[in-house]
Short mmCIF file of N, CA and C in Angstrom, two decimals:
data_model
loop_
_atom_site.label_atom_id
_atom_site.label_comp_id
_atom_site.label_asym_id
_atom_site.label_seq_id
_atom_site.Cartn_x
_atom_site.Cartn_y
_atom_site.Cartn_z
N UNK S 1 -32.98 226.50 -51.34
CA UNK S 1 -32.41 226.83 -50.05
C UNK S 1 -30.93 227.22 -50.21
N UNK S 2 -30.24 226.62 -51.17
CA UNK S 2 -28.82 226.96 -51.35
C UNK S 2 -28.64 228.40 -51.80
N UNK S 3 -29.49 228.85 -52.73
CA UNK S 3 -29.36 230.24 -53.18
C UNK S 3 -29.66 231.20 -52.03
N UNK S 4 -30.62 230.84 -51.18
CA UNK S 4 -30.93 231.64 -49.99
C UNK S 4 -29.69 231.74 -49.09
N UNK S 5 -29.04 230.61 -48.86
CA UNK S 5 -27.86 230.60 -48.00
C UNK S 5 -26.72 231.42 -48.60
N UNK S 6 -26.52 231.30 -49.90
CA UNK S 6 -25.47 232.10 -50.56
C UNK S 6 -25.77 233.59 -50.47
N UNK S 7 -27.03 233.97 -50.65
CA UNK S 7 -27.42 235.38 -50.52
C UNK S 7 -27.18 235.87 -49.09
N UNK S 8 -27.54 235.06 -48.11
CA UNK S 8 -27.31 235.44 -46.70
C UNK S 8 -25.83 235.61 -46.42
N UNK S 9 -25.04 234.68 -46.94
CA UNK S 9 -23.60 234.73 -46.71
C UNK S 9 -23.00 236.01 -47.30
N UNK S 10 -23.46 236.42 -48.48
CA UNK S 10 -22.96 237.65 -49.10
C UNK S 10 -23.40 238.89 -48.34
N UNK S 11 -24.60 238.85 -47.78
CA UNK S 11 -25.16 240.01 -47.08
C UNK S 11 -24.67 240.13 -45.64
N UNK S 12 -24.16 239.06 -45.08
CA UNK S 12 -23.77 239.04 -43.67
C UNK S 12 -22.36 238.50 -43.50
N UNK S 13 -21.42 239.14 -44.15
CA UNK S 13 -20.02 238.70 -44.11
C UNK S 13 -19.51 238.75 -42.67
N UNK S 14 -18.84 237.67 -42.27
CA UNK S 14 -18.26 237.54 -40.92
C UNK S 14 -19.31 237.62 -39.81
N UNK S 15 -20.53 237.23 -40.13
CA UNK S 15 -21.59 237.18 -39.12
C UNK S 15 -22.15 235.76 -39.06
N UNK S 16 -22.72 235.41 -37.93
CA UNK S 16 -23.40 234.13 -37.81
C UNK S 16 -24.77 234.24 -38.47
N UNK S 17 -25.21 233.15 -39.08
CA UNK S 17 -26.51 233.10 -39.74
C UNK S 17 -27.27 231.91 -39.15
N UNK S 18 -28.46 232.16 -38.68
CA UNK S 18 -29.32 231.10 -38.15
C UNK S 18 -30.36 230.76 -39.21
N UNK S 19 -30.43 229.49 -39.58
CA UNK S 19 -31.42 229.02 -40.54
C UNK S 19 -32.37 228.08 -39.82
N UNK S 20 -33.65 228.37 -39.89
CA UNK S 20 -34.67 227.53 -39.26
C UNK S 20 -35.53 226.95 -40.38
N UNK S 21 -35.69 225.64 -40.37
CA UNK S 21 -36.45 224.98 -41.43
C UNK S 21 -36.88 223.60 -40.94
N UNK S 22 -37.46 222.85 -41.84
CA UNK S 22 -37.81 221.46 -41.56
C UNK S 22 -36.55 220.61 -41.67
N UNK S 23 -36.59 219.43 -41.10
CA UNK S 23 -35.41 218.56 -41.01
C UNK S 23 -34.80 218.16 -42.34
N UNK S 24 -35.60 217.67 -43.29
CA UNK S 24 -35.03 217.18 -44.54
C UNK S 24 -34.30 218.26 -45.33
N UNK S 25 -34.87 219.46 -45.53
CA UNK S 25 -34.11 220.49 -46.25
C UNK S 25 -32.80 220.85 -45.55
N UNK S 26 -32.84 220.91 -44.22
CA UNK S 26 -31.61 221.20 -43.48
C UNK S 26 -30.60 220.07 -43.62
N UNK S 27 -31.09 218.85 -43.61
CA UNK S 27 -30.19 217.70 -43.72
C UNK S 27 -29.55 217.65 -45.11
N UNK S 28 -30.31 218.00 -46.15
CA UNK S 28 -29.76 218.06 -47.50
C UNK S 28 -28.70 219.16 -47.58
N UNK S 29 -29.00 220.32 -47.04
CA UNK S 29 -28.03 221.42 -47.00
C UNK S 29 -26.77 220.99 -46.27
N UNK S 30 -26.92 220.33 -45.13
CA UNK S 30 -25.78 219.88 -44.34
C UNK S 30 -24.95 218.85 -45.11
N UNK S 31 -25.62 217.96 -45.83
CA UNK S 31 -24.91 216.96 -46.63
C UNK S 31 -24.05 217.63 -47.69
N UNK S 32 -24.63 218.58 -48.42
CA UNK S 32 -23.89 219.28 -49.48
C UNK S 32 -22.72 220.05 -48.88
N UNK S 33 -22.94 220.73 -47.77
CA UNK S 33 -21.87 221.50 -47.11
C UNK S 33 -20.78 220.58 -46.58
N UNK S 34 -21.12 219.32 -46.33
CA UNK S 34 -20.14 218.35 -45.83
C UNK S 34 -19.43 217.62 -46.95
N UNK S 35 -19.73 217.98 -48.20
CA UNK S 35 -19.05 217.37 -49.34
C UNK S 35 -19.74 216.14 -49.90
N UNK S 36 -20.95 215.84 -49.44
CA UNK S 36 -21.70 214.71 -49.97
C UNK S 36 -22.63 215.17 -51.09
N UNK S 37 -23.09 214.24 -51.90
CA UNK S 37 -24.11 214.55 -52.90
C UNK S 37 -25.44 214.73 -52.17
N UNK S 38 -26.32 215.55 -52.73
CA UNK S 38 -27.60 215.84 -52.08
C UNK S 38 -28.38 214.57 -51.78
N UNK S 39 -28.33 213.58 -52.69
CA UNK S 39 -29.11 212.36 -52.48
C UNK S 39 -28.55 211.48 -51.35
N UNK S 40 -27.38 211.81 -50.84
CA UNK S 40 -26.77 211.04 -49.75
C UNK S 40 -27.15 211.57 -48.37
N UNK S 41 -28.08 212.51 -48.31
CA UNK S 41 -28.41 213.15 -47.03
C UNK S 41 -28.91 212.16 -45.99
N UNK S 42 -29.52 211.07 -46.42
CA UNK S 42 -30.05 210.11 -45.45
C UNK S 42 -28.94 209.29 -44.78
N UNK S 43 -27.71 209.40 -45.27
CA UNK S 43 -26.60 208.70 -44.62
C UNK S 43 -26.13 209.44 -43.37
N UNK S 44 -26.61 210.67 -43.18
CA UNK S 44 -26.26 211.46 -42.00
C UNK S 44 -27.30 211.25 -40.91
N UNK S 45 -26.92 211.49 -39.66
CA UNK S 45 -27.91 211.39 -38.58
C UNK S 45 -29.05 212.38 -38.81
N UNK S 46 -30.27 211.94 -38.54
CA UNK S 46 -31.46 212.78 -38.73
C UNK S 46 -31.44 213.94 -37.73
N UNK S 47 -31.93 215.09 -38.15
CA UNK S 47 -32.05 216.24 -37.25
C UNK S 47 -33.14 215.97 -36.22
N UNK S 48 -32.84 216.19 -34.97
CA UNK S 48 -33.84 216.07 -33.90
C UNK S 48 -34.65 217.36 -33.85
N UNK S 49 -35.81 217.32 -33.21
CA UNK S 49 -36.61 218.53 -33.04
C UNK S 49 -35.79 219.59 -32.30
N UNK S 50 -35.81 220.80 -32.81
CA UNK S 50 -35.14 221.96 -32.22
C UNK S 50 -33.63 221.78 -32.10
N UNK S 51 -33.06 220.92 -32.92
CA UNK S 51 -31.61 220.69 -32.88
C UNK S 51 -30.86 221.87 -33.48
N UNK S 52 -29.72 222.17 -32.90
CA UNK S 52 -28.80 223.17 -33.44
C UNK S 52 -27.60 222.41 -33.97
N UNK S 53 -27.27 222.65 -35.23
CA UNK S 53 -26.13 221.98 -35.84
C UNK S 53 -25.36 223.03 -36.64
N UNK S 54 -24.07 223.08 -36.45
CA UNK S 54 -23.23 224.04 -37.16
C UNK S 54 -22.76 223.45 -38.48
N UNK S 55 -22.74 224.28 -39.51
CA UNK S 55 -22.16 223.85 -40.78
C UNK S 55 -20.65 223.82 -40.64
N UNK S 56 -19.98 222.99 -41.44
CA UNK S 56 -18.52 223.01 -41.42
C UNK S 56 -18.02 224.43 -41.66
N UNK S 57 -16.96 224.82 -40.98
CA UNK S 57 -16.53 226.23 -40.98
C UNK S 57 -16.14 226.76 -42.36
N UNK S 58 -15.54 225.95 -43.19
CA UNK S 58 -15.11 226.43 -44.52
C UNK S 58 -15.73 225.56 -45.60
N UNK S 59 -17.04 225.52 -45.63
CA UNK S 59 -17.70 224.70 -46.64
C UNK S 59 -17.81 225.47 -47.94
N UNK S 60 -17.89 224.73 -49.02
CA UNK S 60 -18.16 225.32 -50.32
C UNK S 60 -19.32 224.55 -50.95
N UNK S 61 -20.10 225.23 -51.71
CA UNK S 61 -21.22 224.59 -52.40
C UNK S 61 -20.77 224.32 -53.83
N UNK S 62 -20.77 223.05 -54.25
CA UNK S 62 -20.33 222.71 -55.60
C UNK S 62 -21.13 223.45 -56.67
N UNK S 63 -20.46 223.77 -57.76
CA UNK S 63 -21.08 224.52 -58.87
C UNK S 63 -22.37 223.88 -59.36
N UNK S 64 -22.45 222.56 -59.33
CA UNK S 64 -23.65 221.88 -59.86
C UNK S 64 -24.92 222.22 -59.08
N UNK S 65 -24.77 222.72 -57.84
CA UNK S 65 -25.93 223.06 -57.02
C UNK S 65 -26.26 224.55 -57.08
N UNK S 66 -25.41 225.34 -57.67
CA UNK S 66 -25.63 226.79 -57.74
C UNK S 66 -26.22 227.11 -59.10
N UNK S 67 -27.38 227.77 -59.08
CA UNK S 67 -28.01 228.10 -60.37
C UNK S 67 -27.92 229.57 -60.66
#
């Protein structure tokens, strides 16, 4: 999912990107974007059904997650 997000970000510079998925993958993505390790995703509030959550505005994905 991270490579997908990076590809979207490169293809849609200065545009909003909507990602629709199941809760756990989104929660893992949100944890990484928030500066947490992927395994810490359960420390964040669980995504509710049909929830909209914005990623931090200037997030970076650590090198260890980019392949």
